[in-house]
Backbone as numpy.savetxt, mean C-alpha at the origin, in Angstrom:
# Nx Ny Nz CAx CAy CAz Cx Cy Cz
7.81 9.22 18.56 8.25 9.09 17.16 7.28 8.18 16.41
6.65 8.74 15.41 5.71 7.94 14.62 6.50 6.93 13.78
5.97 5.72 13.70 6.67 4.71 12.91 6.16 4.69 11.47
5.25 5.61 11.14 4.76 5.67 9.76 5.40 6.85 9.04
5.49 6.72 7.72 6.14 7.72 6.87 5.05 8.45 6.07
5.08 9.76 6.10 4.15 10.55 5.29 4.66 10.52 3.85
3.86 9.95 2.94 4.28 9.86 1.54 3.69 11.01 0.75
4.54 11.61 -0.08 4.11 12.70 -0.97 4.59 12.35 -2.37
4.14 13.14 -3.35 4.61 12.80 -4.70 6.11 13.00 -4.83
6.71 13.80 -3.92 8.16 14.01 -3.95 8.94 12.77 -3.49
8.46 12.10 -2.44 9.25 10.98 -1.90 8.67 9.61 -2.22
7.52 9.57 -2.90 6.82 8.30 -3.10 7.64 7.29 -3.90
8.08 7.71 -5.10 8.80 6.79 -5.98 10.06 6.26 -5.30
10.76 7.16 -4.65 12.00 6.79 -3.97 11.73 5.77 -2.87
10.67 6.01 -2.09 10.33 5.10 -0.99 9.99 3.71 -1.52
9.18 3.68 -2.58 8.74 2.39 -3.13 9.89 1.66 -3.84
10.82 2.43 -4.43 11.95 1.83 -5.13 13.02 1.34 -4.16
13.25 2.10 -3.10 14.35 1.78 -2.17 13.98 0.70 -1.16
12.70 0.40 -1.01 12.25 -0.58 -0.02 11.47 -1.67 -0.71
11.77 -2.93 -0.38 11.12 -3.99 -1.13 9.71 -4.27 -0.63
9.34 -3.71 0.53 8.03 -4.03 1.12 7.48 -2.75 1.74
6.48 -2.17 1.09 5.91 -0.91 1.57 4.40 -1.04 1.70
3.87 -0.69 2.86 2.42 -0.62 3.04 2.02 0.83 2.90
0.87 1.06 2.28 0.42 2.43 2.06 -1.03 2.55 2.51
-1.26 3.49 3.41 -2.60 3.79 3.89 -3.05 5.09 3.24
-4.04 4.99 2.34 -4.61 6.20 1.74 -5.72 6.68 2.66
-5.63 7.92 3.14 -6.55 8.39 4.17 -6.82 9.89 3.99
-7.74 10.42 4.79 -7.97 11.86 4.86 -8.48 12.19 6.26
-8.19 13.42 6.71 -8.50 13.78 8.10 -10.01 13.83 8.36
-10.81 14.09 7.33 -12.27 14.20 7.54 -12.97 12.84 7.56
-12.20 11.78 7.30 -12.81 10.45 7.11 -12.80 9.68 8.43
-13.99 9.41 8.99 -14.13 8.72 10.27 -13.44 7.36 10.32
-13.75 6.47 9.34 -13.10 5.16 9.34 -11.57 5.26 9.25
-11.07 6.30 8.56 -9.61 6.49 8.48 -9.03 6.75 9.87
-9.75 7.57 10.63 -9.27 7.90 11.97 -9.32 6.67 12.88
-10.32 5.80 12.67 -10.41 4.56 13.45 -9.26 3.62 13.08
-8.90 3.60 11.82 -7.88 2.68 11.32 -6.47 3.13 11.72
-6.29 4.44 11.89 -4.95 4.98 12.14 -4.21 4.30 13.29
-4.82 4.14 14.50 -4.08 3.50 15.59 -3.77 2.03 15.32
-4.66 1.35 14.60 -4.43 -0.05 14.23 -3.20 -0.13 13.33
-3.12 0.81 12.38 -2.01 0.87 11.42 -0.70 1.21 12.13
-0.77 2.17 13.05 0.42 2.56 13.83 0.95 1.37 14.63
0.03 0.61 15.23 0.42 -0.53 16.06 1.10 -1.59 15.19
0.54 -1.83 14.01 1.13 -2.80 13.08 2.53 -2.33 12.67
2.69 -1.01 12.49 3.99 -0.46 12.11 5.02 -0.73 13.21
4.58 -0.57 14.46 5.49 -0.82 15.59 5.85 -2.30 15.68
4.89 -3.16 15.31 5.12 -4.62 15.42 5.92 -5.17 14.24
6.04 -4.38 13.17 6.77 -4.83 11.97 7.82 -3.79 11.61
8.84 -3.62 12.47 9.79 -2.52 12.26 10.63 -2.68 11.00
10.65 -3.89 10.42 11.44 -4.10 9.20 10.70 -3.65 7.95
9.42 -3.33 8.07 8.64 -2.92 6.89 8.42 -1.40 6.93
8.16 -0.84 5.76 7.88 0.59 5.68 6.37 0.79 5.65
5.86 1.55 6.61 4.43 1.86 6.65 4.26 3.32 6.23
3.68 3.51 5.05 3.49 4.86 4.55 2.04 5.29 4.65
1.84 6.60 4.70 0.48 7.15 4.69 0.41 8.22 3.60
-0.68 8.17 2.84 -0.91 9.19 1.82 -2.19 9.95 2.19
-2.04 11.22 2.50 -3.20 12.08 2.75 -3.77 12.45 1.38
-4.94 11.87 1.06 -5.49 12.05 -0.29 -5.91 13.50 -0.55
-6.14 14.26 0.52 -6.46 15.69 0.34 -5.23 16.46 -0.10
-4.09 16.13 0.55 -2.84 16.84 0.26 -2.17 16.30 -1.01
-2.45 15.04 -1.34 -1.76 14.38 -2.46 -2.77 13.79 -3.44
-3.61 14.62 -4.04 -4.64 14.07 -4.95 -4.04 13.34 -6.14
-2.84 13.75 -6.58 -2.25 13.08 -7.75 -1.92 11.62 -7.44
-1.40 11.37 -6.24 -1.07 9.99 -5.86 -2.34 9.15 -5.78
-3.38 9.71 -5.16 -4.65 8.98 -5.06 -5.18 8.66 -6.45
-5.10 9.64 -7.35 -5.60 9.44 -8.71 -4.76 8.41 -9.46
-3.44 8.46 -9.26 -2.55 7.54 -9.97 -2.89 6.09 -9.63
-3.36 5.85 -8.41 -3.69 4.49 -8.00 -5.18 4.20 -8.09
-5.94 5.15 -8.64 -7.37 4.92 -8.82 -8.10 4.69 -7.51
-7.68 5.42 -6.46 -8.31 5.24 -5.16 -9.72 5.82 -5.20
-10.72 4.95 -4.99 -12.12 5.38 -5.07 -12.69 5.68 -3.70
-12.24 4.94 -2.68 -12.79 5.17 -1.35 -11.65 5.04 -0.35
-11.82 5.72 0.78 -10.78 5.66 1.80 -11.41 5.25 3.12
-10.64 4.63 4.02 -9.24 4.28 3.79 -9.08 3.14 2.79
-7.98 3.16 2.05 -7.59 2.02 1.22 -6.18 1.64 1.64
-6.00 0.34 1.88 -4.67 -0.16 2.21 -4.08 -0.81 0.96
-2.84 -0.46 0.66 -2.15 -1.07 -0.47 -0.81 -1.60 0.03
-0.40 -2.75 -0.49 0.92 -3.28 -0.17 1.69 -3.41 -1.47
2.88 -2.84 -1.49 3.74 -2.87 -2.67 5.01 -3.65 -2.31
5.27 -4.71 -3.08 6.52 -5.45 -2.91 7.27 -5.43 -4.22
8.56 -5.12 -4.17 9.37 -5.04 -5.40 8.66 -4.21 -6.46
8.08 -3.10 -6.06 7.40 -2.16 -6.96 6.15 -2.73 -7.61
5.62 -3.86 -7.09 4.37 -4.42 -7.60 3.32 -4.32 -6.50
2.16 -3.77 -6.83 1.07 -3.73 -5.84 0.50 -5.14 -5.71
0.73 -5.77 -4.57 0.30 -7.16 -4.37 -1.01 -7.24 -3.59
-1.44 -6.11 -3.03 -2.68 -6.10 -2.26 -3.25 -4.70 -2.28
-4.54 -4.58 -2.50 -5.19 -3.28 -2.39 -6.64 -3.53 -2.00
-7.05 -2.92 -0.89 -8.42 -3.13 -0.43 -8.92 -1.91 0.31
-10.10 -1.41 -0.10 -10.68 -0.30 0.65 -11.30 -0.79 1.95
-11.43 0.12 2.90 -12.08 -0.21 4.16 -11.08 -0.31 5.29
-11.53 0.04 6.49 -10.68 -0.04 7.67 -10.60 -1.49 8.12
-9.43 -2.09 8.04 -9.27 -3.48 8.44 -9.18 -3.59 9.95
-9.85 -4.58 10.54 -9.60 -4.84 11.97 -8.18 -5.34 12.16
-7.70 -5.24 13.39 -6.31 -5.56 13.68 -5.92 -6.97 13.21
-6.78 -7.95 13.50 -6.46 -9.34 13.14 -6.34 -9.50 11.62
-7.22 -8.82 10.88 -7.19 -8.91 9.42 -5.93 -8.26 8.86
-5.54 -7.13 9.45 -4.32 -6.45 8.99 -3.10 -7.33 9.24
-3.04 -7.95 10.42 -1.93 -8.85 10.75 -1.87 -10.00 9.76
-3.04 -10.53 9.41 -3.14 -11.66 8.48 -2.66 -11.26 7.09
-3.10 -10.09 6.62 -2.71 -9.59 5.30 -1.20 -9.39 5.21
-0.62 -8.82 6.28 0.83 -8.59 6.29 1.56 -9.93 6.24
1.06 -10.91 7.01 1.67 -12.24 7.01 1.61 -12.88 5.63
0.46 -12.76 4.98 0.32 -13.33 3.63 1.25 -12.65 2.64
1.35 -11.33 2.74 2.21 -10.58 1.81 3.68 -10.94 2.03
4.04 -11.20 3.28 5.43 -11.61 3.58 5.76 -12.95 2.93
4.76 -13.83 2.85 5.00 -15.20 2.36 4.98 -15.31 0.83
4.53 -14.25 0.17 4.42 -14.30 -1.29 5.75 -14.65 -1.94
5.66 -15.48 -2.94 6.84 -15.78 -3.77 6.90 -14.72 -4.87
7.79 -13.74 -4.69 7.82 -12.62 -5.62 8.29 -13.04 -7.02
9.03 -14.14 -7.10 9.40 -14.67 -8.41 8.15 -15.01 -9.22
7.20 -15.68 -8.54 5.93 -16.04 -9.20 5.13 -14.79 -9.56
5.11 -13.83 -8.65 4.36 -12.59 -8.90 4.93 -11.87 -10.12
6.25 -11.77 -10.21 6.86 -11.08 -11.35 6.58 -11.82 -12.66
6.58 -13.16 -12.60 6.24 -13.94 -13.81 4.82 -13.64 -14.26
3.90 -13.58 -13.30 2.49 -13.31 -13.62 2.35 -11.90 -14.22
3.05 -10.94 -13.64 2.99 -9.56 -14.15 3.53 -9.51 -15.58
4.66 -10.18 -15.81 5.26 -10.21 -17.15 4.31 -10.85 -18.15
3.65 -11.92 -17.73 2.69 -12.60 -18.61 1.51 -11.69 -18.94
1.02 -10.95 -17.94 -0.09 -10.01 -18.17 0.33 -8.92 -19.14
1.56 -8.43 -18.97 2.05 -7.36 -19.85 2.19 -7.87 -21.28
2.72 -9.08 -21.43 2.88 -9.67 -22.76 1.51 -9.84 -23.42
0.54 -10.31 -22.64 -0.83 -10.51 -23.14 -1.42 -9.19 -23.60
-1.22 -8.14 -22.81 -1.74 -6.82 -23.15 -1.12 -6.31 -24.45
0.20 -6.58 -24.60 0.88 -6.12 -25.83 0.35 -6.86 -27.05
0.09 -8.16 -26.89 -0.47 -8.95 -28.00 -1.84 -8.42 -28.40
-2.59 -7.97 -27.42 -3.94 -7.46 -27.69 -3.89 -6.01 -28.17
-2.70 -5.50 -28.33 -2.55 -4.14 -28.85 -3.04 -3.07 -27.91
-2.93 -3.33 -26.60 -3.39 -2.32 -25.64 -2.28 -1.32 -25.37
């Protein structure tokens, strides 16, 4: 039983809304580094059963890749409370992935939401 969830445009919003902590691996089958990263990601999923580990096949789901401006794969994104708190292209080594997950777990989401609100207010003032 795979511990990762295949994300599509049909289940993406629901997954991100229903779970407060979602990791997303943007990948494609033809991409060598993606294939190297896959077992590392699976292992992290097994070690963090309380988190949702999603995968987006950018070939099958080009709209999702475009919506997030994914330029290169693999790209790892972490979404907490519907806010992308981490996004980085490249296959992370196991230690780096563990570290990133630990940091994301420790984030004060109250502070993150305040920062997001401030950015949005600033953008509105600038007429964007």
